[in-house]
XYZ file of C-alpha atoms in Angstrom:
311
model
C 47.580 -65.618 240.086
C 50.370 -63.335 238.909
C 52.249 -60.713 240.908
C 52.771 -57.198 239.592
C 55.248 -54.858 241.265
C 55.284 -51.093 240.912
C 57.888 -48.754 242.310
C 56.704 -45.928 244.553
C 59.141 -43.164 245.536
C 62.669 -44.454 246.227
C 62.355 -47.452 248.513
C 58.691 -48.458 248.600
C 57.292 -51.306 246.519
C 53.613 -51.861 245.906
C 52.477 -55.449 245.341
C 49.402 -55.803 243.125
C 47.826 -59.281 243.059
C 45.897 -59.830 239.846
C 43.083 -62.412 240.097
C 42.123 -64.948 237.453
C 38.476 -64.908 236.394
C 37.641 -68.143 238.206
C 39.275 -67.240 241.527
C 37.166 -66.153 244.470
C 37.571 -62.525 245.482
C 38.537 -62.433 249.169
C 36.844 -60.042 251.550
C 39.387 -57.314 252.232
C 39.886 -55.989 255.762
C 38.898 -52.538 254.523
C 35.479 -53.792 253.373
C 35.006 -55.959 256.441
C 35.765 -53.156 258.887
C 34.015 -50.341 257.033
C 31.778 -48.354 259.386
C 32.826 -50.305 262.490
C 35.054 -47.600 263.948
C 32.429 -44.913 264.325
C 33.005 -44.630 268.121
C 36.676 -43.853 267.423
C 35.804 -41.423 264.647
C 33.346 -39.613 266.922
C 35.729 -39.210 269.843
C 38.650 -38.205 267.610
C 36.498 -35.521 265.992
C 35.705 -34.106 269.453
C 39.275 -34.463 270.720
C 40.647 -32.698 267.658
C 38.655 -29.630 268.642
C 40.712 -29.462 271.842
C 43.930 -27.462 271.640
C 47.141 -29.429 272.233
C 46.894 -32.657 274.265
C 48.605 -34.714 271.551
C 49.767 -37.419 273.977
C 46.276 -37.623 275.460
C 44.759 -38.080 272.007
C 47.230 -40.865 271.181
C 46.501 -42.639 274.462
C 42.738 -42.523 273.872
C 43.270 -44.138 270.457
C 45.417 -46.838 272.087
C 42.632 -47.560 274.582
C 40.095 -47.871 271.774
C 42.391 -50.130 269.717
C 43.077 -52.402 272.692
C 39.372 -52.755 273.527
C 38.406 -53.359 269.894
C 41.097 -56.002 269.312
C 40.165 -57.679 272.610
C 36.594 -57.965 271.316
C 37.890 -59.484 268.076
C 40.027 -62.002 269.994
C 36.973 -63.050 272.031
C 35.054 -63.650 268.802
C 37.852 -65.999 267.711
C 37.847 -67.739 271.135
C 41.381 -66.520 271.861
C 42.687 -65.815 275.332
C 41.906 -62.269 276.503
C 43.256 -60.898 279.741
C 40.871 -58.623 281.610
C 42.632 -55.311 282.104
C 41.156 -52.705 284.384
C 40.010 -49.416 282.843
C 40.435 -47.412 286.047
C 42.691 -44.430 285.388
C 44.797 -41.668 286.887
C 44.789 -38.230 285.267
C 47.822 -36.140 286.218
C 47.895 -32.435 285.516
C 47.128 -28.889 286.602
C 43.614 -27.434 286.737
C 42.072 -26.374 283.447
C 44.041 -28.757 281.232
C 41.043 -30.736 279.940
C 40.875 -33.640 282.401
C 37.127 -33.460 283.042
C 36.378 -32.974 279.346
C 38.408 -36.039 278.354
C 36.799 -38.104 281.129
C 33.358 -37.205 279.776
C 34.397 -38.148 276.227
C 35.775 -41.488 277.433
C 32.398 -42.209 279.029
C 30.753 -41.635 275.658
C 33.331 -43.857 273.944
C 32.851 -46.735 276.400
C 29.069 -46.444 276.033
C 29.256 -46.498 272.226
C 31.540 -49.548 272.346
C 29.241 -51.384 274.745
C 31.843 -51.398 277.530
C 29.618 -49.345 279.840
C 25.808 -49.320 279.504
C 25.337 -45.629 280.386
C 28.689 -43.866 280.035
C 27.570 -40.938 282.208
C 30.022 -38.951 284.322
C 29.653 -38.397 288.063
C 32.000 -35.670 289.311
C 33.071 -35.654 292.942
C 35.586 -34.123 295.324
C 36.676 -34.736 298.920
C 33.546 -33.192 300.484
C 31.340 -35.586 298.517
C 33.089 -38.641 299.969
C 34.337 -37.747 303.442
C 31.877 -37.631 306.337
C 32.087 -36.056 309.777
C 31.873 -39.188 311.898
C 32.852 -42.866 311.781
C 30.846 -44.875 309.267
C 29.473 -41.885 307.359
C 32.395 -41.747 304.921
C 32.030 -45.349 303.787
C 28.315 -44.874 303.174
C 28.797 -41.610 301.248
C 31.457 -43.253 299.094
C 29.286 -46.301 298.375
C 26.389 -44.004 297.427
C 28.593 -42.164 294.924
C 29.741 -45.446 293.381
C 26.101 -46.493 293.109
C 25.306 -43.300 291.171
C 28.261 -43.984 288.873
C 27.285 -47.580 288.079
C 27.371 -48.092 284.327
C 29.452 -44.955 283.895
C 32.472 -43.084 285.228
C 33.173 -41.756 288.721
C 35.563 -38.827 288.344
C 37.213 -37.600 291.558
C 39.161 -34.361 291.124
C 41.933 -33.357 293.514
C 41.862 -36.935 294.785
C 45.133 -36.364 296.657
C 43.154 -34.307 299.211
C 41.874 -37.614 300.584
C 45.388 -38.297 301.890
C 46.059 -34.948 303.549
C 44.805 -35.805 307.032
C 47.054 -38.791 307.662
C 46.120 -42.134 309.178
C 43.359 -40.818 311.472
C 41.614 -38.773 308.800
C 38.364 -40.084 307.281
C 39.891 -39.557 303.823
C 41.741 -42.850 304.215
C 38.402 -44.540 304.920
C 37.084 -43.161 301.630
C 40.091 -44.556 299.759
C 39.772 -47.965 301.417
C 36.073 -48.042 300.512
C 36.839 -47.111 296.901
C 39.395 -49.920 296.651
C 36.827 -52.419 297.921
C 34.145 -51.109 295.536
C 36.584 -51.411 292.623
C 36.944 -55.073 293.475
C 33.303 -55.834 294.322
C 31.874 -53.884 291.367
C 34.539 -54.928 288.904
C 33.762 -53.968 285.291
C 30.558 -52.194 286.361
C 32.017 -48.685 286.530
C 35.266 -46.853 285.784
C 37.026 -44.798 288.445
C 39.193 -41.864 287.358
C 41.254 -40.061 289.970
C 42.676 -36.692 288.971
C 45.067 -34.112 290.402
C 48.507 -32.524 290.264
C 51.244 -34.936 289.156
C 53.418 -34.671 292.275
C 50.440 -34.811 294.634
C 49.012 -37.895 292.924
C 52.337 -39.717 293.277
C 52.158 -39.241 297.043
C 48.479 -40.147 297.097
C 49.171 -43.604 295.647
C 51.171 -44.443 298.749
C 48.056 -44.101 300.945
C 46.845 -47.628 300.160
C 49.180 -50.454 299.014
C 46.507 -51.720 296.632
C 46.129 -48.454 294.725
C 48.986 -48.445 292.159
C 48.129 -51.848 290.668
C 44.480 -50.868 290.231
C 45.231 -47.946 287.911
C 47.048 -49.361 284.876
C 46.202 -46.346 282.699
C 47.933 -43.095 283.635
C 47.436 -40.063 281.404
C 49.410 -36.837 281.815
C 47.843 -33.510 280.898
C 50.572 -30.901 280.272
C 50.147 -27.219 280.998
C 49.230 -25.158 277.962
C 51.809 -22.936 276.293
C 51.020 -19.237 275.847
C 50.354 -19.766 272.126
C 47.944 -22.629 272.918
C 46.140 -20.433 275.445
C 45.850 -17.737 272.780
C 44.326 -20.278 270.386
C 41.841 -21.297 273.090
C 40.970 -17.621 273.576
C 40.322 -17.153 269.870
C 38.136 -20.266 269.766
C 36.037 -19.006 272.679
C 35.650 -15.577 271.110
C 34.631 -17.057 267.761
C 32.028 -19.311 269.406
C 30.498 -16.317 271.198
C 30.741 -14.041 268.134
C 33.283 -11.551 269.383
C 36.464 -10.226 267.786
C 39.551 -8.504 269.137
C 41.054 -5.307 267.830
C 44.726 -5.534 266.844
C 45.763 -3.779 270.051
C 43.524 -5.993 272.171
C 45.033 -9.109 270.592
C 48.567 -7.866 271.249
C 47.675 -7.050 274.841
C 46.068 -10.434 275.461
C 49.048 -12.208 273.884
C 51.480 -10.324 276.148
C 49.393 -11.072 279.221
C 49.122 -14.806 278.556
C 52.846 -15.032 277.876
C 53.489 -13.305 281.204
C 51.130 -15.628 283.094
C 52.777 -18.746 281.653
C 56.272 -17.429 282.440
C 55.274 -16.854 286.082
C 54.730 -20.624 286.377
C 52.331 -20.334 289.293
C 51.117 -23.659 290.673
C 47.608 -22.258 291.083
C 47.381 -21.115 287.447
C 44.282 -22.740 285.950
C 45.225 -22.806 282.241
C 42.096 -23.014 280.058
C 39.863 -22.160 283.006
C 41.826 -18.934 283.525
C 41.380 -18.034 279.872
C 37.637 -18.658 280.006
C 37.279 -16.451 283.077
C 39.420 -13.761 281.466
C 37.334 -13.745 278.277
C 34.088 -13.618 280.239
C 35.410 -10.656 282.211
C 36.412 -8.880 278.992
C 32.875 -9.328 277.719
C 31.453 -7.822 280.918
C 33.885 -4.911 280.712
C 32.842 -4.324 277.101
C 29.188 -4.280 278.151
C 29.883 -1.592 280.763
C 31.869 0.447 278.218
C 29.147 0.240 275.574
C 26.527 1.246 278.116
C 28.634 4.266 279.029
C 29.311 5.185 275.379
C 25.781 4.450 274.198
C 27.025 2.502 271.163
C 24.955 -0.498 270.137
C 25.651 -0.965 266.408
C 26.738 -4.391 265.149
C 30.456 -3.600 264.958
C 30.505 -2.155 268.468
C 28.701 -5.213 269.855
C 31.190 -7.548 268.148
C 34.403 -5.787 269.127
C 36.477 -6.190 272.266
C 39.058 -3.441 272.755
C 42.327 -3.335 274.678
C 40.686 -1.285 277.426
C 38.298 -4.195 278.074
C 41.163 -6.401 279.254
C 41.846 -5.971 282.970
C 43.518 -8.071 285.649
C 41.593 -9.633 288.513
C 42.135 -6.707 290.843
C 40.531 -4.366 288.320
C 43.859 -2.775 287.442
C 44.415 -2.211 283.708
C 47.232 -4.355 282.346
């Protein structure tokens, strides 16, 4: 076998191994692995449709790579440490947490990690009862529904608001026990504001160690929110006039600069677009215009704030 070297750019060297006729051609990793990463390809295709979230996308790829390599190590009878897949999602409302949780369920199902991969969404009212004993039963019932999939609890920090005597603590204690008893049978994802979730973890001493995967979902910038708006409009076959686009851009920039804790990011944009569409419908009814261009076009006058006051 002889080695051939070719220069590439300034500092890279390619090594080309030329085989003799009688030598066996080894199976290359590329050929061996071809078609085996379809679950990753599928989730990356869906994640790439989401605006921003670059760190989230990288973390999801890390999770896939870790699970895949762990499977390969098992095949070679190498030691594999069982790492929990329970997660914490930190971020404001409307930043894609539920969407990513649903996609992770699909990924785990396609990889054979979870048999169903379905998503059960819950909040405080779904777990906390009104009398002693009811909370534990409600929580166990939710876990039962999530078996083989993901239990996603939004605003999980609300379980800690009532203090020691509140039934929220009972729900947390029950969840911790179910995570241990039903190990590897479901994935629990707790979501909420970053600062609130940090305080929530102090509610039970066993919580922090049970959530090795923490993913942060940043607030969207005004330009990202504008991109989301344009995607929504394109999907629903609407277009903005130049003035309407300028007005929407100014409004989103103002909303982001206000830095309100209650601002719901992508959810706010969706509600705003839906309201614009309703306003357009009222305007067209009043004007009596129903041609194709009129039905497609959203004008600046269709954009109003929540109180009905024109921006």
